[in-house]
């Protein structure tokens, strides 16, 4: 099943921003693999006059396709999708539509992957049990150019990440390598980004795989995701 347009936009591609009165509407793409969440968020946002739900996607790949087709201003992105890691989705979304702003929508505030998603370019984090007014306010602030994440949440995530890296025997540098692997970067791209030689990156990748008990990159990313590092 591919990405879907919202009821109010079915039959036409979202190319120009709508207006309500004198105010431009902010278009939002909702990405979540749970139908109940999709329906609930849609109802909540549809009751806000200046927000237009552009459409829906249930996987990372669908989200990338939808962002090109529907050209939303904001993507409300579930942290955990069935086919892609959040940092990779964020990077792909921003590559296909550079101006799009991404809000991570999660039920797991303690998940260390929040750090990687923010580093990949997400603009905000909001919890799924938040009040509708807070969700709407976050979308408004992000659309205005703000980066929205509470200091306490950021501190908690950093503490948890340090703990989980220690449990796996991973260094911060190895985590940086792993995070960039999750964004789909090759060894040469990682080397350039971190100012390292290709051989050094290759060594770090090998050590990281060994510590995670993985035979290849895909298995390493899967295990890192399972233990809450990505």
PDB file of N, CA and C in Angstrom, residues 116-214:
ATOM      1  N   UNK A 116      20.080  10.331  17.464  1.00  0.00           N
ATOM      2  CA  UNK A 116      20.497  10.130  16.082  1.00  0.00           C
ATOM      3  C   UNK A 116      19.537  10.812  15.112  1.00  0.00           C
ATOM      4  N   UNK A 117      18.243  10.764  15.412  1.00  0.00           N
ATOM      5  CA  UNK A 117      17.254  11.401  14.541  1.00  0.00           C
ATOM      6  C   UNK A 117      17.420  12.920  14.539  1.00  0.00           C
ATOM      7  N   UNK A 118      17.694  13.488  15.697  1.00  0.00           N
ATOM      8  CA  UNK A 118      17.915  14.932  15.784  1.00  0.00           C
ATOM      9  C   UNK A 118      19.200  15.325  15.064  1.00  0.00           C
ATOM     10  N   UNK A 119      20.234  14.513  15.231  1.00  0.00           N
ATOM     11  CA  UNK A 119      21.498  14.777  14.539  1.00  0.00           C
ATOM     12  C   UNK A 119      21.334  14.698  13.021  1.00  0.00           C
ATOM     13  N   UNK A 120      20.397  13.858  12.574  1.00  0.00           N
ATOM     14  CA  UNK A 120      20.163  13.696  11.135  1.00  0.00           C
ATOM     15  C   UNK A 120      19.393  14.872  10.541  1.00  0.00           C
ATOM     16  N   UNK A 121      18.841  15.726  11.410  1.00  0.00           N
ATOM     17  CA  UNK A 121      18.158  16.919  10.911  1.00  0.00           C
ATOM     18  C   UNK A 121      16.732  17.119  11.348  1.00  0.00           C
ATOM     19  N   UNK A 122      16.222  16.270  12.261  1.00  0.00           N
ATOM     20  CA  UNK A 122      14.860  16.479  12.768  1.00  0.00           C
ATOM     21  C   UNK A 122      14.807  17.792  13.551  1.00  0.00           C
ATOM     22  N   UNK A 123      13.664  18.434  13.502  1.00  0.00           N
ATOM     23  CA  UNK A 123      13.530  19.759  14.113  1.00  0.00           C
ATOM     24  C   UNK A 123      12.880  19.751  15.494  1.00  0.00           C
ATOM     25  N   UNK A 124      12.218  18.639  15.824  1.00  0.00           N
ATOM     26  CA  UNK A 124      11.507  18.606  17.102  1.00  0.00           C
ATOM     27  C   UNK A 124      11.191  17.174  17.498  1.00  0.00           C
ATOM     28  N   UNK A 125      10.914  17.017  18.784  1.00  0.00           N
ATOM     29  CA  UNK A 125      10.449  15.737  19.323  1.00  0.00           C
ATOM     30  C   UNK A 125       9.210  16.008  20.153  1.00  0.00           C
ATOM     31  N   UNK A 126       8.164  15.219  19.921  1.00  0.00           N
ATOM     32  CA  UNK A 126       6.961  15.353  20.737  1.00  0.00           C
ATOM     33  C   UNK A 126       6.423  13.962  21.044  1.00  0.00           C
ATOM     34  N   UNK A 127       5.905  13.787  22.241  1.00  0.00           N
ATOM     35  CA  UNK A 127       5.417  12.479  22.676  1.00  0.00           C
ATOM     36  C   UNK A 127       3.988  12.236  22.200  1.00  0.00           C
ATOM     37  N   UNK A 128       3.673  10.971  21.957  1.00  0.00           N
ATOM     38  CA  UNK A 128       2.359  10.619  21.420  1.00  0.00           C
ATOM     39  C   UNK A 128       1.221  10.856  22.413  1.00  0.00           C
ATOM     40  N   UNK A 129       1.533  10.923  23.699  1.00  0.00           N
ATOM     41  CA  UNK A 129       0.472  11.150  24.684  1.00  0.00           C
ATOM     42  C   UNK A 129       0.325  12.640  25.022  1.00  0.00           C
ATOM     43  N   UNK A 130       0.929  13.485  24.197  1.00  0.00           N
ATOM     44  CA  UNK A 130       0.853  14.919  24.452  1.00  0.00           C
ATOM     45  C   UNK A 130      -0.555  15.449  24.181  1.00  0.00           C
ATOM     46  N   UNK A 131      -0.862  16.574  24.758  1.00  0.00           N
ATOM     47  CA  UNK A 131      -2.151  17.220  24.510  1.00  0.00           C
ATOM     48  C   UNK A 131      -2.202  17.753  23.074  1.00  0.00           C
ATOM     49  N   UNK A 132      -3.399  17.774  22.515  1.00  0.00           N
ATOM     50  CA  UNK A 132      -3.555  18.275  21.146  1.00  0.00           C
ATOM     51  C   UNK A 132      -2.998  19.686  21.019  1.00  0.00           C
ATOM     52  N   UNK A 133      -3.241  20.517  22.004  1.00  0.00           N
ATOM     53  CA  UNK A 133      -2.771  21.909  21.938  1.00  0.00           C
ATOM     54  C   UNK A 133      -1.252  21.986  21.861  1.00  0.00           C
ATOM     55  N   UNK A 134      -0.562  21.072  22.560  1.00  0.00           N
ATOM     56  CA  UNK A 134       0.899  21.058  22.517  1.00  0.00           C
ATOM     57  C   UNK A 134       1.416  20.593  21.164  1.00  0.00           C
ATOM     58  N   UNK A 135       0.720  19.611  20.578  1.00  0.00           N
ATOM     59  CA  UNK A 135       1.093  19.133  19.248  1.00  0.00           C
ATOM     60  C   UNK A 135       0.954  20.262  18.231  1.00  0.00           C
ATOM     61  N   UNK A 136      -0.163  20.936  18.272  1.00  0.00           N
ATOM     62  CA  UNK A 136      -0.418  22.042  17.343  1.00  0.00           C
ATOM     63  C   UNK A 136       0.606  23.156  17.551  1.00  0.00           C
ATOM     64  N   UNK A 137       0.917  23.465  18.813  1.00  0.00           N
ATOM     65  CA  UNK A 137       1.886  24.524  19.104  1.00  0.00           C
ATOM     66  C   UNK A 137       3.280  24.155  18.600  1.00  0.00           C
ATOM     67  N   UNK A 138       3.652  22.879  18.726  1.00  0.00           N
ATOM     68  CA  UNK A 138       4.954  22.429  18.223  1.00  0.00           C
ATOM     69  C   UNK A 138       5.033  22.588  16.718  1.00  0.00           C
ATOM     70  N   UNK A 139       3.968  22.219  16.020  1.00  0.00           N
ATOM     71  CA  UNK A 139       3.939  22.377  14.561  1.00  0.00           C
ATOM     72  C   UNK A 139       4.057  23.853  14.183  1.00  0.00           C
ATOM     73  N   UNK A 140       3.361  24.693  14.910  1.00  0.00           N
ATOM     74  CA  UNK A 140       3.420  26.139  14.638  1.00  0.00           C
ATOM     75  C   UNK A 140       4.845  26.660  14.824  1.00  0.00           C
ATOM     76  N   UNK A 141       5.489  26.288  15.924  1.00  0.00           N
ATOM     77  CA  UNK A 141       6.835  26.786  16.220  1.00  0.00           C
ATOM     78  C   UNK A 141       7.871  26.249  15.240  1.00  0.00           C
ATOM     79  N   UNK A 142       7.753  24.966  14.903  1.00  0.00           N
ATOM     80  CA  UNK A 142       8.698  24.387  13.941  1.00  0.00           C
ATOM     81  C   UNK A 142       8.522  25.038  12.578  1.00  0.00           C
ATOM     82  N   UNK A 143       7.287  25.273  12.174  1.00  0.00           N
ATOM     83  CA  UNK A 143       7.036  25.923  10.888  1.00  0.00           C
ATOM     84  C   UNK A 143       7.624  27.329  10.846  1.00  0.00           C
ATOM     85  N   UNK A 144       7.691  27.954  12.028  1.00  0.00           N
ATOM     86  CA  UNK A 144       8.251  29.307  12.120  1.00  0.00           C
ATOM     87  C   UNK A 144       9.782  29.301  12.182  1.00  0.00           C
ATOM     88  N   UNK A 145      10.364  28.090  12.229  1.00  0.00           N
ATOM     89  CA  UNK A 145      11.817  28.005  12.198  1.00  0.00           C
ATOM     90  C   UNK A 145      12.481  27.606  13.503  1.00  0.00           C
ATOM     91  N   UNK A 146      11.686  27.315  14.536  1.00  0.00           N
ATOM     92  CA  UNK A 146      12.260  26.923  15.825  1.00  0.00           C
ATOM     93  C   UNK A 146      12.624  25.440  15.846  1.00  0.00           C
ATOM     94  N   UNK A 147      13.551  25.098  16.721  1.00  0.00           N
ATOM     95  CA  UNK A 147      13.867  23.700  17.013  1.00  0.00           C
ATOM     96  C   UNK A 147      13.305  23.422  18.399  1.00  0.00           C
ATOM     97  N   UNK A 148      12.395  22.477  18.502  1.00  0.00           N
ATOM     98  CA  UNK A 148      11.640  22.292  19.742  1.00  0.00           C
ATOM     99  C   UNK A 148      11.956  20.952  20.396  1.00  0.00           C
ATOM    100  N   UNK A 149      12.683  21.011  21.487  1.00  0.00           N
ATOM    101  CA  UNK A 149      12.919  19.826  22.318  1.00  0.00           C
ATOM    102  C   UNK A 149      13.254  20.316  23.712  1.00  0.00           C
ATOM    103  N   UNK A 150      12.606  19.751  24.702  1.00  0.00           N
ATOM    104  CA  UNK A 150      12.823  20.214  26.069  1.00  0.00           C
ATOM    105  C   UNK A 150      14.220  19.850  26.545  1.00  0.00           C
ATOM    106  N   UNK A 151      14.815  20.709  27.344  1.00  0.00           N
ATOM    107  CA  UNK A 151      16.160  20.471  27.879  1.00  0.00           C
ATOM    108  C   UNK A 151      16.205  19.199  28.700  1.00  0.00           C
ATOM    109  N   UNK A 152      15.154  18.957  29.479  1.00  0.00           N
ATOM    110  CA  UNK A 152      15.126  17.767  30.338  1.00  0.00           C
ATOM    111  C   UNK A 152      15.099  16.493  29.502  1.00  0.00           C
ATOM    112  N   UNK A 153      14.314  16.496  28.418  1.00  0.00           N
ATOM    113  CA  UNK A 153      14.240  15.328  27.550  1.00  0.00           C
ATOM    114  C   UNK A 153      15.580  15.083  26.879  1.00  0.00           C
ATOM    115  N   UNK A 154      16.227  16.144  26.411  1.00  0.00           N
ATOM    116  CA  UNK A 154      17.520  16.011  25.750  1.00  0.00           C
ATOM    117  C   UNK A 154      18.562  15.450  26.719  1.00  0.00           C
ATOM    118  N   UNK A 155      18.534  15.927  27.965  1.00  0.00           N
ATOM    119  CA  UNK A 155      19.474  15.431  28.966  1.00  0.00           C
ATOM    120  C   UNK A 155      19.221  13.962  29.268  1.00  0.00           C
ATOM    121  N   UNK A 156      17.954  13.582  29.403  1.00  0.00           N
ATOM    122  CA  UNK A 156      17.610  12.188  29.689  1.00  0.00           C
ATOM    123  C   UNK A 156      18.086  11.262  28.569  1.00  0.00           C
ATOM    124  N   UNK A 157      17.901  11.707  27.326  1.00  0.00           N
ATOM    125  CA  UNK A 157      18.313  10.905  26.181  1.00  0.00           C
ATOM    126  C   UNK A 157      19.827  10.733  26.166  1.00  0.00           C
ATOM    127  N   UNK A 158      20.560  11.802  26.452  1.00  0.00           N
ATOM    128  CA  UNK A 158      22.019  11.724  26.471  1.00  0.00           C
ATOM    129  C   UNK A 158      22.522  10.778  27.552  1.00  0.00           C
ATOM    130  N   UNK A 159      21.891  10.813  28.717  1.00  0.00           N
ATOM    131  CA  UNK A 159      22.274   9.930  29.822  1.00  0.00           C
ATOM    132  C   UNK A 159      22.004   8.481  29.450  1.00  0.00           C
ATOM    133  N   UNK A 160      20.827   8.235  28.856  1.00  0.00           N
ATOM    134  CA  UNK A 160      20.470   6.876  28.467  1.00  0.00           C
ATOM    135  C   UNK A 160      21.398   6.349  27.379  1.00  0.00           C
ATOM    136  N   UNK A 161      21.723   7.211  26.425  1.00  0.00           N
ATOM    137  CA  UNK A 161      22.617   6.793  25.341  1.00  0.00           C
ATOM    138  C   UNK A 161      23.975   6.390  25.900  1.00  0.00           C
ATOM    139  N   UNK A 162      24.508   7.195  26.807  1.00  0.00           N
ATOM    140  CA  UNK A 162      25.813   6.881  27.404  1.00  0.00           C
ATOM    141  C   UNK A 162      25.769   5.533  28.126  1.00  0.00           C
ATOM    142  N   UNK A 163      24.666   5.278  28.814  1.00  0.00           N
ATOM    143  CA  UNK A 163      24.514   4.022  29.537  1.00  0.00           C
ATOM    144  C   UNK A 163      24.481   2.824  28.578  1.00  0.00           C
ATOM    145  N   UNK A 164      23.725   2.957  27.494  1.00  0.00           N
ATOM    146  CA  UNK A 164      23.590   1.835  26.557  1.00  0.00           C
ATOM    147  C   UNK A 164      24.871   1.597  25.759  1.00  0.00           C
ATOM    148  N   UNK A 165      25.576   2.648  25.461  1.00  0.00           N
ATOM    149  CA  UNK A 165      26.870   2.474  24.785  1.00  0.00           C
ATOM    150  C   UNK A 165      27.846   1.739  25.697  1.00  0.00           C
ATOM    151  N   UNK A 166      27.837   2.091  26.967  1.00  0.00           N
ATOM    152  CA  UNK A 166      28.723   1.443  27.937  1.00  0.00           C
ATOM    153  C   UNK A 166      28.391  -0.036  28.070  1.00  0.00           C
ATOM    154  N   UNK A 167      27.091  -0.348  28.083  1.00  0.00           N
ATOM    155  CA  UNK A 167      26.663  -1.748  28.202  1.00  0.00           C
ATOM    156  C   UNK A 167      27.173  -2.593  27.036  1.00  0.00           C
ATOM    157  N   UNK A 168      27.259  -1.988  25.869  1.00  0.00           N
ATOM    158  CA  UNK A 168      27.705  -2.707  24.669  1.00  0.00           C
ATOM    159  C   UNK A 168      29.201  -2.560  24.427  1.00  0.00           C
ATOM    160  N   UNK A 169      29.869  -1.767  25.266  1.00  0.00           N
ATOM    161  CA  UNK A 169      31.302  -1.569  25.100  1.00  0.00           C
ATOM    162  C   UNK A 169      31.641  -0.685  23.923  1.00  0.00           C
ATOM    163  N   UNK A 170      30.682   0.118  23.465  1.00  0.00           N
ATOM    164  CA  UNK A 170      30.899   0.996  22.325  1.00  0.00           C
ATOM    165  C   UNK A 170      31.386   2.373  22.768  1.00  0.00           C
ATOM    166  N   UNK A 171      32.334   2.929  22.032  1.00  0.00           N
ATOM    167  CA  UNK A 171      32.806   4.272  22.312  1.00  0.00           C
ATOM    168  C   UNK A 171      31.912   5.287  21.605  1.00  0.00           C
ATOM    169  N   UNK A 172      32.064   6.548  21.973  1.00  0.00           N
ATOM    170  CA  UNK A 172      31.275   7.593  21.324  1.00  0.00           C
ATOM    171  C   UNK A 172      31.628   7.686  19.836  1.00  0.00           C
ATOM    172  N   UNK A 173      32.891   7.494  19.509  1.00  0.00           N
ATOM    173  CA  UNK A 173      33.297   7.529  18.102  1.00  0.00           C
ATOM    174  C   UNK A 173      32.645   6.385  17.320  1.00  0.00           C
ATOM    175  N   UNK A 174      32.600   5.213  17.926  1.00  0.00           N
ATOM    176  CA  UNK A 174      31.958   4.074  17.265  1.00  0.00           C
ATOM    177  C   UNK A 174      30.464   4.330  17.084  1.00  0.00           C
ATOM    178  N   UNK A 175      29.869   5.032  18.044  1.00  0.00           N
ATOM    179  CA  UNK A 175      28.461   5.409  17.913  1.00  0.00           C
ATOM    180  C   UNK A 175      28.277   6.384  16.754  1.00  0.00           C
ATOM    181  N   UNK A 176      29.195   7.340  16.630  1.00  0.00           N
ATOM    182  CA  UNK A 176      29.115   8.290  15.523  1.00  0.00           C
ATOM    183  C   UNK A 176      29.177   7.570  14.178  1.00  0.00           C
ATOM    184  N   UNK A 177      30.059   6.574  14.098  1.00  0.00           N
ATOM    185  CA  UNK A 177      30.175   5.779  12.882  1.00  0.00           C
ATOM    186  C   UNK A 177      28.867   5.027  12.624  1.00  0.00           C
ATOM    187  N   UNK A 178      28.332   4.414  13.677  1.00  0.00           N
ATOM    188  CA  UNK A 178      27.102   3.636  13.568  1.00  0.00           C
ATOM    189  C   UNK A 178      25.938   4.516  13.138  1.00  0.00           C
ATOM    190  N   UNK A 179      25.873   5.700  13.703  1.00  0.00           N
ATOM    191  CA  UNK A 179      24.800   6.642  13.362  1.00  0.00           C
ATOM    192  C   UNK A 179      24.858   7.027  11.892  1.00  0.00           C
ATOM    193  N   UNK A 180      26.051   7.240  11.385  1.00  0.00           N
ATOM    194  CA  UNK A 180      26.197   7.610   9.976  1.00  0.00           C
ATOM    195  C   UNK A 180      25.935   6.415   9.058  1.00  0.00           C
ATOM    196  N   UNK A 181      26.240   5.228   9.541  1.00  0.00           N
ATOM    197  CA  UNK A 181      25.870   4.034   8.790  1.00  0.00           C
ATOM    198  C   UNK A 181      24.345   3.962   8.660  1.00  0.00           C
ATOM    199  N   UNK A 182      23.650   4.302   9.750  1.00  0.00           N
ATOM    200  CA  UNK A 182      22.183   4.273   9.747  1.00  0.00           C
ATOM    201  C   UNK A 182      21.607   5.294   8.779  1.00  0.00           C
ATOM    202  N   UNK A 183      22.360   6.358   8.491  1.00  0.00           N
ATOM    203  CA  UNK A 183      21.908   7.373   7.548  1.00  0.00           C
ATOM    204  C   UNK A 183      22.252   6.995   6.111  1.00  0.00           C
ATOM    205  N   UNK A 184      22.848   5.802   5.956  1.00  0.00           N
ATOM    206  CA  UNK A 184      23.138   5.302   4.617  1.00  0.00           C
ATOM    207  C   UNK A 184      24.447   5.778   4.031  1.00  0.00           C
ATOM    208  N   UNK A 185      25.325   6.356   4.848  1.00  0.00           N
ATOM    209  CA  UNK A 185      26.596   6.861   4.334  1.00  0.00           C
ATOM    210  C   UNK A 185      27.590   5.727   4.100  1.00  0.00           C
ATOM    211  N   UNK A 186      28.408   5.877   3.081  1.00  0.00           N
ATOM    212  CA  UNK A 186      29.468   4.912   2.786  1.00  0.00           C
ATOM    213  C   UNK A 186      30.697   5.237   3.617  1.00  0.00           C
ATOM    214  N   UNK A 187      31.673   4.335   3.648  1.00  0.00           N
ATOM    215  CA  UNK A 187      32.903   4.596   4.389  1.00  0.00           C
ATOM    216  C   UNK A 187      33.595   5.885   3.948  1.00  0.00           C
ATOM    217  N   UNK A 188      33.735   6.144   2.637  1.00  0.00           N
ATOM    218  CA  UNK A 188      34.354   7.400   2.208  1.00  0.00           C
ATOM    219  C   UNK A 188      33.581   8.632   2.682  1.00  0.00           C
ATOM    220  N   UNK A 189      32.238   8.556   2.655  1.00  0.00           N
ATOM    221  CA  UNK A 189      31.423   9.685   3.120  1.00  0.00           C
ATOM    222  C   UNK A 189      31.588   9.900   4.619  1.00  0.00           C
ATOM    223  N   UNK A 190      31.648   8.805   5.374  1.00  0.00           N
ATOM    224  CA  UNK A 190      31.860   8.907   6.825  1.00  0.00           C
ATOM    225  C   UNK A 190      33.229   9.508   7.102  1.00  0.00           C
ATOM    226  N   UNK A 191      34.234   9.048   6.365  1.00  0.00           N
ATOM    227  CA  UNK A 191      35.597   9.550   6.556  1.00  0.00           C
ATOM    228  C   UNK A 191      35.656  11.056   6.328  1.00  0.00           C
ATOM    229  N   UNK A 192      35.012  11.511   5.269  1.00  0.00           N
ATOM    230  CA  UNK A 192      35.024  12.951   4.961  1.00  0.00           C
ATOM    231  C   UNK A 192      34.281  13.750   6.017  1.00  0.00           C
ATOM    232  N   UNK A 193      33.146  13.237   6.464  1.00  0.00           N
ATOM    233  CA  UNK A 193      32.331  13.957   7.449  1.00  0.00           C
ATOM    234  C   UNK A 193      33.028  14.078   8.800  1.00  0.00           C
ATOM    235  N   UNK A 194      33.757  13.038   9.191  1.00  0.00           N
ATOM    236  CA  UNK A 194      34.387  13.016  10.514  1.00  0.00           C
ATOM    237  C   UNK A 194      35.867  13.385  10.494  1.00  0.00           C
ATOM    238  N   UNK A 195      36.398  13.645   9.309  1.00  0.00           N
ATOM    239  CA  UNK A 195      37.803  14.018   9.206  1.00  0.00           C
ATOM    240  C   UNK A 195      38.755  12.874   9.503  1.00  0.00           C
ATOM    241  N   UNK A 196      38.380  11.670   9.094  1.00  0.00           N
ATOM    242  CA  UNK A 196      39.191  10.484   9.328  1.00  0.00           C
ATOM    243  C   UNK A 196      39.647   9.890   7.995  1.00  0.00           C
ATOM    244  N   UNK A 197      40.633   9.016   8.043  1.00  0.00           N
ATOM    245  CA  UNK A 197      41.027   8.313   6.831  1.00  0.00           C
ATOM    246  C   UNK A 197      40.049   7.169   6.591  1.00  0.00           C
ATOM    247  N   UNK A 198      40.002   6.689   5.362  1.00  0.00           N
ATOM    248  CA  UNK A 198      39.097   5.592   5.039  1.00  0.00           C
ATOM    249  C   UNK A 198      39.473   4.318   5.789  1.00  0.00           C
ATOM    250  N   UNK A 199      40.766   4.092   5.950  1.00  0.00           N
ATOM    251  CA  UNK A 199      41.215   2.897   6.676  1.00  0.00           C
ATOM    252  C   UNK A 199      40.806   2.957   8.145  1.00  0.00           C
ATOM    253  N   UNK A 200      40.862   4.163   8.718  1.00  0.00           N
ATOM    254  CA  UNK A 200      40.450   4.324  10.119  1.00  0.00           C
ATOM    255  C   UNK A 200      38.964   4.033  10.268  1.00  0.00           C
ATOM    256  N   UNK A 201      38.168   4.539   9.340  1.00  0.00           N
ATOM    257  CA  UNK A 201      36.728   4.279   9.368  1.00  0.00           C
ATOM    258  C   UNK A 201      36.459   2.790   9.216  1.00  0.00           C
ATOM    259  N   UNK A 202      37.174   2.149   8.310  1.00  0.00           N
ATOM    260  CA  UNK A 202      37.005   0.710   8.096  1.00  0.00           C
ATOM    261  C   UNK A 202      37.287  -0.058   9.381  1.00  0.00           C
ATOM    262  N   UNK A 203      38.323   0.360  10.107  1.00  0.00           N
ATOM    263  CA  UNK A 203      38.662  -0.286  11.380  1.00  0.00           C
ATOM    264  C   UNK A 203      37.558  -0.083  12.411  1.00  0.00           C
ATOM    265  N   UNK A 204      37.043   1.157  12.490  1.00  0.00           N
ATOM    266  CA  UNK A 204      35.953   1.442  13.427  1.00  0.00           C
ATOM    267  C   UNK A 204      34.711   0.623  13.096  1.00  0.00           C
ATOM    268  N   UNK A 205      34.389   0.519  11.810  1.00  0.00           N
ATOM    269  CA  UNK A 205      33.213  -0.248  11.396  1.00  0.00           C
ATOM    270  C   UNK A 205      33.364  -1.705  11.818  1.00  0.00           C
ATOM    271  N   UNK A 206      34.555  -2.264  11.583  1.00  0.00           N
ATOM    272  CA  UNK A 206      34.791  -3.660  11.932  1.00  0.00           C
ATOM    273  C   UNK A 206      34.668  -3.888  13.437  1.00  0.00           C
ATOM    274  N   UNK A 207      35.234  -2.981  14.218  1.00  0.00           N
ATOM    275  CA  UNK A 207      35.143  -3.098  15.684  1.00  0.00           C
ATOM    276  C   UNK A 207      33.690  -3.002  16.150  1.00  0.00           C
ATOM    277  N   UNK A 208      32.954  -2.091  15.536  1.00  0.00           N
ATOM    278  CA  UNK A 208      31.551  -1.905  15.911  1.00  0.00           C
ATOM    279  C   UNK A 208      30.740  -3.158  15.608  1.00  0.00           C
ATOM    280  N   UNK A 209      30.966  -3.744  14.457  1.00  0.00           N
ATOM    281  CA  UNK A 209      30.276  -4.981  14.091  1.00  0.00           C
ATOM    282  C   UNK A 209      30.602  -6.089  15.081  1.00  0.00           C
ATOM    283  N   UNK A 210      31.875  -6.194  15.463  1.00  0.00           N
ATOM    284  CA  UNK A 210      32.298  -7.247  16.404  1.00  0.00           C
ATOM    285  C   UNK A 210      31.621  -7.061  17.762  1.00  0.00           C
ATOM    286  N   UNK A 211      31.553  -5.828  18.241  1.00  0.00           N
ATOM    287  CA  UNK A 211      30.960  -5.568  19.547  1.00  0.00           C
ATOM    288  C   UNK A 211      29.453  -5.839  19.557  1.00  0.00           C
ATOM    289  N   UNK A 212      28.823  -5.674  18.410  1.00  0.00           N
ATOM    290  CA  UNK A 212      27.381  -5.936  18.319  1.00  0.00           C
ATOM    291  C   UNK A 212      27.090  -7.379  17.918  1.00  0.00           C
ATOM    292  N   UNK A 213      28.157  -8.133  17.660  1.00  0.00           N
ATOM    293  CA  UNK A 213      27.978  -9.528  17.257  1.00  0.00           C
ATOM    294  C   UNK A 213      27.319  -9.643  15.900  1.00  0.00           C
ATOM    295  N   UNK A 214      27.645  -8.712  15.017  1.00  0.00           N
ATOM    296  CA  UNK A 214      27.026  -8.664  13.692  1.00  0.00           C
ATOM    297  C   UNK A 214      28.013  -9.048  12.595  1.00  0.00           C
TER     298      UNK A 214
END
